[in-house]
PDB file of C-alpha atoms in Angstrom:
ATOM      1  CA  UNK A   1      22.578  20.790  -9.036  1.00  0.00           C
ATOM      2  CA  UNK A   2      23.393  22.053  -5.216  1.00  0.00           C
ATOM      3  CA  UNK A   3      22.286  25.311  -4.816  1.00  0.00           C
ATOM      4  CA  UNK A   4      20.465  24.875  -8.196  1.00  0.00           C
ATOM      5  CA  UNK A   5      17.420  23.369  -8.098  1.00  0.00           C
ATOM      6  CA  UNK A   6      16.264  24.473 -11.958  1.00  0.00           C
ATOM      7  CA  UNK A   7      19.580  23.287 -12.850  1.00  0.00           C
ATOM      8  CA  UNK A   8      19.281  19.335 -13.965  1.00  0.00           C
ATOM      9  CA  UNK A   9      22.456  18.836 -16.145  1.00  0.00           C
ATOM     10  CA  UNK A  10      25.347  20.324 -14.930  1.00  0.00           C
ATOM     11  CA  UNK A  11      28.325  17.687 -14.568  1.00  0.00           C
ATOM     12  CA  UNK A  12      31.268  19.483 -14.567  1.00  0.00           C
ATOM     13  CA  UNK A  13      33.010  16.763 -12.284  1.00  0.00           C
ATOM     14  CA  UNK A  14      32.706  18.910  -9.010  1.00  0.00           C
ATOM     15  CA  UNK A  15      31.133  18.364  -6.038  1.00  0.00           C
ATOM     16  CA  UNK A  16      27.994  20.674  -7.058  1.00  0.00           C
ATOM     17  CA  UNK A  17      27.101  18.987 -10.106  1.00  0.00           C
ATOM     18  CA  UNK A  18      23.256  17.589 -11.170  1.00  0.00           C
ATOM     19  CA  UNK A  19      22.951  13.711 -10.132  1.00  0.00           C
ATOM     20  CA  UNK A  20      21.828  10.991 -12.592  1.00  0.00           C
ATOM     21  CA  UNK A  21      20.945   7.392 -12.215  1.00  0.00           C
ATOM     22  CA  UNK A  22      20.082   5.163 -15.076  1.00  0.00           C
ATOM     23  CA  UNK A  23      17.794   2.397 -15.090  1.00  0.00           C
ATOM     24  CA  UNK A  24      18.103  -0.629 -16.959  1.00  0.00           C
ATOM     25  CA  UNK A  25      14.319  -1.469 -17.460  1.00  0.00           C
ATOM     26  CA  UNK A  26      12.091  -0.434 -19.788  1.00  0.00           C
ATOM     27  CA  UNK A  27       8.942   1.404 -19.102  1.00  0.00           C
ATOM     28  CA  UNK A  28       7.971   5.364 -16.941  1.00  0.00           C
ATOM     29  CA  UNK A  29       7.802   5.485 -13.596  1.00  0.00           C
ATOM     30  CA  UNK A  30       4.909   5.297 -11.600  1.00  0.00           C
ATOM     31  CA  UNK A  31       6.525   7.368  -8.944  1.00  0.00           C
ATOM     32  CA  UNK A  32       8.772   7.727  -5.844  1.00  0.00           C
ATOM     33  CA  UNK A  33       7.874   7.116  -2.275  1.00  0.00           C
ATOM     34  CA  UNK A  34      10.159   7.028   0.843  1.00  0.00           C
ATOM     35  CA  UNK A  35      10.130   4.235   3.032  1.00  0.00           C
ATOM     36  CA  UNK A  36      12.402   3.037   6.066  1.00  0.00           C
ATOM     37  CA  UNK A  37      15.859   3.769   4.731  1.00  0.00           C
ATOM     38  CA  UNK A  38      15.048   3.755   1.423  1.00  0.00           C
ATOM     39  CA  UNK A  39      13.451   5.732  -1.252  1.00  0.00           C
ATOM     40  CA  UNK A  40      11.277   3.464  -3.475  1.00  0.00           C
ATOM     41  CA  UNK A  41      11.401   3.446  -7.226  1.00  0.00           C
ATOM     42  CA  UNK A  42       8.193   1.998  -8.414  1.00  0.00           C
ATOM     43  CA  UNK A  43       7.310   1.019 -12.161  1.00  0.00           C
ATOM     44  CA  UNK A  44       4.561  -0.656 -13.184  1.00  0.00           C
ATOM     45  CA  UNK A  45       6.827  -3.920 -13.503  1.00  0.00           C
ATOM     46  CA  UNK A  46       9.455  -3.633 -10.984  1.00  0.00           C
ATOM     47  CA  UNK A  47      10.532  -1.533  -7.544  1.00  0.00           C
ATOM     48  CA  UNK A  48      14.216  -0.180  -7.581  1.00  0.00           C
ATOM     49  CA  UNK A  49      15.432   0.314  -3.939  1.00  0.00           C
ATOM     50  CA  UNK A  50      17.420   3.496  -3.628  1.00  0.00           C
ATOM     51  CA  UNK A  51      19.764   3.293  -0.481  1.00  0.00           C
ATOM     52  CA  UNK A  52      22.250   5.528   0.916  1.00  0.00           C
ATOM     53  CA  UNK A  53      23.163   8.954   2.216  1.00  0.00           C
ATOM     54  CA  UNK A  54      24.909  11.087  -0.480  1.00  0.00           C
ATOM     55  CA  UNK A  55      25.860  10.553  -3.814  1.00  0.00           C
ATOM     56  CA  UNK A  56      29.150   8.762  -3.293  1.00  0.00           C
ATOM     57  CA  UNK A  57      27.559   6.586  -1.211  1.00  0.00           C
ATOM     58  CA  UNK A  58      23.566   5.886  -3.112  1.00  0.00           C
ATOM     59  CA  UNK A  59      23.020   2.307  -4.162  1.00  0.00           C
ATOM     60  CA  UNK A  60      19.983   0.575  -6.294  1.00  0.00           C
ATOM     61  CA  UNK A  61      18.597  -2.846  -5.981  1.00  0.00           C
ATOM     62  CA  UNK A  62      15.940  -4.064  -8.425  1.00  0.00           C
ATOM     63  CA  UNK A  63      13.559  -6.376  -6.529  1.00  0.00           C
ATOM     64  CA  UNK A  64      11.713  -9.171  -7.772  1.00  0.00           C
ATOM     65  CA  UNK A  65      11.125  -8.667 -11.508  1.00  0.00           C
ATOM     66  CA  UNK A  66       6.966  -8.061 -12.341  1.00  0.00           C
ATOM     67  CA  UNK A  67       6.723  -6.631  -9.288  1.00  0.00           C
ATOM     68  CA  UNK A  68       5.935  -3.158  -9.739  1.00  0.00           C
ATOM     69  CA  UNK A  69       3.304  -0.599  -8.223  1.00  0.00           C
ATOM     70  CA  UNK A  70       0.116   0.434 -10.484  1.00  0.00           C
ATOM     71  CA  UNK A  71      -0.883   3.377  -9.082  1.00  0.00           C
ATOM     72  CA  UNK A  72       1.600   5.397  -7.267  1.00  0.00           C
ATOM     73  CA  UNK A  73      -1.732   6.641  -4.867  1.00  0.00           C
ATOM     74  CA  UNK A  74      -2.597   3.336  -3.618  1.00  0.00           C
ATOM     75  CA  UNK A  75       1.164   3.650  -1.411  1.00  0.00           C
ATOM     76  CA  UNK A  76       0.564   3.704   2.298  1.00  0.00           C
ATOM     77  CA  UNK A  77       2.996   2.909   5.444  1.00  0.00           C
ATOM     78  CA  UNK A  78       1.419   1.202   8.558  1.00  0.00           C
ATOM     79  CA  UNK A  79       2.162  -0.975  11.074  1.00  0.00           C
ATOM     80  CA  UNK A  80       5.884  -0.860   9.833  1.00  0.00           C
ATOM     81  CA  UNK A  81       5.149  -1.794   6.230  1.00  0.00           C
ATOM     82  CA  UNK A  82       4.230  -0.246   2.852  1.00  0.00           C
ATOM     83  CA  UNK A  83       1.424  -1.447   1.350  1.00  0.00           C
ATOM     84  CA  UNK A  84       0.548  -1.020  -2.278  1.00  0.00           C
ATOM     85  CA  UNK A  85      -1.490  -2.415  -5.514  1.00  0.00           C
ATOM     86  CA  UNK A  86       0.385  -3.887  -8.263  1.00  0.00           C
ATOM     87  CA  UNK A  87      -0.586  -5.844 -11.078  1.00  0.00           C
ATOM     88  CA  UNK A  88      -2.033  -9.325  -8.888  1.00  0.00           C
ATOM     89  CA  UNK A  89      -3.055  -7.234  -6.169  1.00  0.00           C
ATOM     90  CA  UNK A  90      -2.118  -5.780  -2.947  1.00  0.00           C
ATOM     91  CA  UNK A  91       1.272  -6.193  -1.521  1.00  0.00           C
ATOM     92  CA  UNK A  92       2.941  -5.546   1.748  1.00  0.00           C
ATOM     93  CA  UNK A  93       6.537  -4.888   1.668  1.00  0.00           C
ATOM     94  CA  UNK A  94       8.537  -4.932   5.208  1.00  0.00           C
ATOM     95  CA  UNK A  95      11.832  -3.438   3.917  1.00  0.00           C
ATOM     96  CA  UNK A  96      13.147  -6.936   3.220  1.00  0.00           C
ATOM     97  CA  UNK A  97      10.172  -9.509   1.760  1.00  0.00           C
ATOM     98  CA  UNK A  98       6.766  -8.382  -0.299  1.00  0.00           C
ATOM     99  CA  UNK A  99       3.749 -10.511   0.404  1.00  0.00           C
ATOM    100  CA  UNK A 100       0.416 -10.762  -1.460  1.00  0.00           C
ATOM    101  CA  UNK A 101      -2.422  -9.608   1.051  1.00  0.00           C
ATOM    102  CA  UNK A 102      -4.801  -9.716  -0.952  1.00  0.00           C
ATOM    103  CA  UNK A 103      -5.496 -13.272  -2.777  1.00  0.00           C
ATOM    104  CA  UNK A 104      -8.511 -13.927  -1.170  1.00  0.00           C
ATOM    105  CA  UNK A 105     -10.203 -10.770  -2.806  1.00  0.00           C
ATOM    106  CA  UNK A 106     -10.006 -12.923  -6.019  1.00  0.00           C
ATOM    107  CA  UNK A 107     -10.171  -9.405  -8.377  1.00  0.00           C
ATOM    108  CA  UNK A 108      -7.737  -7.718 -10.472  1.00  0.00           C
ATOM    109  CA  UNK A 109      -7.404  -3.814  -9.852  1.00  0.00           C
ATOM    110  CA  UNK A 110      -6.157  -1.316 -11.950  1.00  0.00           C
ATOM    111  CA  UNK A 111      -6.140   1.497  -9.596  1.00  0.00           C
ATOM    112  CA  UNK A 112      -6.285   2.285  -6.414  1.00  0.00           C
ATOM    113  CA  UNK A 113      -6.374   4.887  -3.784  1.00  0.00           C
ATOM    114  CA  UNK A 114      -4.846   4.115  -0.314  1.00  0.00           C
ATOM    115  CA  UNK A 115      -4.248   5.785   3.305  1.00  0.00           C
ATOM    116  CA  UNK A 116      -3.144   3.595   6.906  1.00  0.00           C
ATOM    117  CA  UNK A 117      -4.184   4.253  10.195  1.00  0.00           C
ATOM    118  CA  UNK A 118      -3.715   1.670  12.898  1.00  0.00           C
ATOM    119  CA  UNK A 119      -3.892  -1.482  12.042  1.00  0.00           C
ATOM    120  CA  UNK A 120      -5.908  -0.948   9.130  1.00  0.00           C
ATOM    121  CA  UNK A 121      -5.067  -0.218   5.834  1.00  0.00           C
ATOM    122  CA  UNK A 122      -7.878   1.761   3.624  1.00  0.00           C
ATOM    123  CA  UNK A 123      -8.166   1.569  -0.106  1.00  0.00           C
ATOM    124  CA  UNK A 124     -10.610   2.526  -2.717  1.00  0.00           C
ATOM    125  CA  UNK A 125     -10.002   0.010  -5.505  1.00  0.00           C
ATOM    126  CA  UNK A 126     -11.061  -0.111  -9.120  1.00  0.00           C
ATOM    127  CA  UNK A 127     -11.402  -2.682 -11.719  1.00  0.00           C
ATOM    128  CA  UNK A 128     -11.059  -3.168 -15.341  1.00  0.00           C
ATOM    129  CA  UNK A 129     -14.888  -2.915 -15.708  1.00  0.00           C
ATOM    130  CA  UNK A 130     -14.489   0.381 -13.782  1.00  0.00           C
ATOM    131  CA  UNK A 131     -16.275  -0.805 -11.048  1.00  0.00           C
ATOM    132  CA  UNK A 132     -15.067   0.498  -7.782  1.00  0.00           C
ATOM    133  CA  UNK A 133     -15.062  -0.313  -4.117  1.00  0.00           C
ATOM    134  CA  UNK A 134     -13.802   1.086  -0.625  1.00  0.00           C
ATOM    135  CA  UNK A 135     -11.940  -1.821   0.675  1.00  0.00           C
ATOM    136  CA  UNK A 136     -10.038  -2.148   4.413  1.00  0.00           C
ATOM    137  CA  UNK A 137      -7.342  -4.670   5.299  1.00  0.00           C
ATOM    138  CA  UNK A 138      -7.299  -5.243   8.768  1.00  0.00           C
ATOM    139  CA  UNK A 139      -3.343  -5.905   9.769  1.00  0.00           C
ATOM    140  CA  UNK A 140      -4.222  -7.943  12.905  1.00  0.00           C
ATOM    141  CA  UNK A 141      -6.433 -10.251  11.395  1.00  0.00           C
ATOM    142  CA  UNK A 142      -4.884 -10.754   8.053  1.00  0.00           C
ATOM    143  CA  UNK A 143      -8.547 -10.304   6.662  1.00  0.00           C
ATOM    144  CA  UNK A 144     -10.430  -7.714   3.914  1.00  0.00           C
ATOM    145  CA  UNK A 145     -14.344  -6.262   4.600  1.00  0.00           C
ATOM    146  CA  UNK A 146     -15.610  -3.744   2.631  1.00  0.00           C
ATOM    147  CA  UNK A 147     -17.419  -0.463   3.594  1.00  0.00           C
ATOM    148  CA  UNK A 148     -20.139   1.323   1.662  1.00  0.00           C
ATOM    149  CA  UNK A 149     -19.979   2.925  -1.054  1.00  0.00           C
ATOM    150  CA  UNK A 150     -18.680   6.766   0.015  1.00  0.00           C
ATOM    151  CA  UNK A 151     -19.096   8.108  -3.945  1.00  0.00           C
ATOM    152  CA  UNK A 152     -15.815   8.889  -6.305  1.00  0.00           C
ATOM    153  CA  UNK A 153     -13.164   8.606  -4.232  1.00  0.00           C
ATOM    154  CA  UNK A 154     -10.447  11.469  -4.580  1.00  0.00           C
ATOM    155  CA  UNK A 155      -8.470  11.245  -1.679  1.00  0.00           C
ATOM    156  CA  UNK A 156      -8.102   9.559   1.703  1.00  0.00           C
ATOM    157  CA  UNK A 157      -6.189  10.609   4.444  1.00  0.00           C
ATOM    158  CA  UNK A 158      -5.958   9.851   8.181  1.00  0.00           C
ATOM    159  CA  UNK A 159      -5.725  13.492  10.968  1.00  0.00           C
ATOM    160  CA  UNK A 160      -6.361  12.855  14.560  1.00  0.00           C
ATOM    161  CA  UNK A 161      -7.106   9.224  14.842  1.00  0.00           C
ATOM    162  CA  UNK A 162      -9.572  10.220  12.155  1.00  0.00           C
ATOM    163  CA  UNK A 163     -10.020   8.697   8.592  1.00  0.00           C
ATOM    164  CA  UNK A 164     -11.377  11.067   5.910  1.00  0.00           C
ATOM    165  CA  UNK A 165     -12.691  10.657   2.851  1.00  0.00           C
ATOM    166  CA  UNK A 166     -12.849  13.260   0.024  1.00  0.00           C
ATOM    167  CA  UNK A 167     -14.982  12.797  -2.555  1.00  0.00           C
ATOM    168  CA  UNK A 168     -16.197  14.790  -6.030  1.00  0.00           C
ATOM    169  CA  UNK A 169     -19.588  15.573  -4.090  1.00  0.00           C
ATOM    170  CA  UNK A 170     -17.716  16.218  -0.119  1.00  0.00           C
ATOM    171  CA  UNK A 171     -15.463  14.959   2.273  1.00  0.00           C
ATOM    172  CA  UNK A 172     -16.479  12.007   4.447  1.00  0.00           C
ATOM    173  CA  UNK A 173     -15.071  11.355   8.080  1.00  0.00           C
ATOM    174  CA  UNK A 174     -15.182   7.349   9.320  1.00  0.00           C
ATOM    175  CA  UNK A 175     -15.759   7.706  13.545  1.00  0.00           C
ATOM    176  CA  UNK A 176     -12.488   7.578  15.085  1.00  0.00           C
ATOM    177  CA  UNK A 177     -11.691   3.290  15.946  1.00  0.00           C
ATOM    178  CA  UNK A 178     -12.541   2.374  19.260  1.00  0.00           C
ATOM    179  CA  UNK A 179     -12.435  -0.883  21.196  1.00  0.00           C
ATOM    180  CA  UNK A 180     -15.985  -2.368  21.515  1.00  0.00           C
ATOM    181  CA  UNK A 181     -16.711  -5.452  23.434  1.00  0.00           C
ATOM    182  CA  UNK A 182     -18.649  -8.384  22.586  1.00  0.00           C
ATOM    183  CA  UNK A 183     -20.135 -11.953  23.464  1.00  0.00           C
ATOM    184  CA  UNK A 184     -21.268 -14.890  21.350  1.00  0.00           C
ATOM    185  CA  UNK A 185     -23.648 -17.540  22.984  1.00  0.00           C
ATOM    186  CA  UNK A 186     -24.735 -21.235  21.611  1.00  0.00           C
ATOM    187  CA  UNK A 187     -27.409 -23.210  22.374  1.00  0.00           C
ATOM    188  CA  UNK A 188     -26.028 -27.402  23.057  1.00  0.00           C
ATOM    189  CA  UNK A 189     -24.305 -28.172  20.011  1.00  0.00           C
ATOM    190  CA  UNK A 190     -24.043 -32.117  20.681  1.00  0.00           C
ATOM    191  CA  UNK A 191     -27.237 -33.038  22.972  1.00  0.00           C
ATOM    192  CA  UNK A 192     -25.233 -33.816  25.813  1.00  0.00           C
ATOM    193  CA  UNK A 193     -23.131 -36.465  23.476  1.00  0.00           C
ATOM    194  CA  UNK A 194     -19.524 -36.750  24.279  1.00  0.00           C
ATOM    195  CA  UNK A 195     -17.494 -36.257  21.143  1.00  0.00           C
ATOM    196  CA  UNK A 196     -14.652 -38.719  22.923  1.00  0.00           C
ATOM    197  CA  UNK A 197     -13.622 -40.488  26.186  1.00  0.00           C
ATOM    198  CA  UNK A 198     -10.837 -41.555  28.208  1.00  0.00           C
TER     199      UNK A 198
END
């Protein structure tokens, strides 16, 4: 309610009442993040686009049904998209289209804590055998590597051009990205063998 924020059910038909929205889906909510113009609705087996300024003016989509966010801590916005886990794995969604990052991983996670800096998107992924790992998706590259293992993840978060990790035992600071050069050099590769000819 306006000017009552302990007050959840007050609709009187003025201007100051409480605000409601019902869902037609079954199933809690994971949780709410906010995103572009939107504020993101995530259940486990769909995503409900909120849009608009006021209430006379709010509007929800449902997206693509089955699509749905597992752990509301694996959220992160980089590079002008939100990335998050659902049920097949990691998704990027650009405001408009979601895409599936993460096939090549070949796993299924059930939870997942994630943070963007950059290009890169950091997430510290667990299984259904409870097995975890500290993954990164590089943006640029399209491609997944691994880093080692920091401990129980509890958090990660970026300050400074810095990526921190906080875990049950500490927290955990990844050096700041830098550009590093290098070179790659081969020996003859075809014995002085043309592979064609005019």
């Amino acid at each position: 309610k306006l000017g009552d924020f302990r007050e959840f059910n007050c609709f009187k038909g003025v201007a100051s009442d409480s605000y409601y929205m019902g869902f037609g889906s079954e199933g809690e909510f994971v949780g709410l993040v906010s995103f572009k113009s939107y504020i993101v609705a995530f259940k486990k087996d769909c995503t409900y686009l909120i849009s608009g300024s006021s209430p006379n003016s709010f509007s929800i989509a449902r997206t693509i049904n089955g699509l749905g966010c597992m752990d509301i801590r694996s959220c992160a916005e980089l590079d002008g998209r939100l990335f998050f886990l659902s049920r097949d794995g990691f998704y990027s969604f650009d405001g408009i289209s979601f895409e599936n990052v993460s096939r090549r991983l070949n796993k299924k996670y059930i939870a997942a804590i994630g943070s963007g800096m950059g290009e890169k998107y950091y997430a510290y992924a667990t299984d259904s055998d409870g097995k975890s790992e500290f993954l990164v998706y590089d943006t640029a590259h399209s491609g997944w590597y691994s880093l080692s293992e920091p401990g129980n993840v509890c958090s990660i978060f970026v300050r400074d051009g810095s990526v921190f990790v906080a875990t049950d035992t500490g927290v955990l600071a990844l050096e700041k990205e830098a550009n590093r050069g290098w070179i790659a050099e081969s020996g003859d590769l075809f014995e002085g063998r043309a592979l064609w000819h005019d």
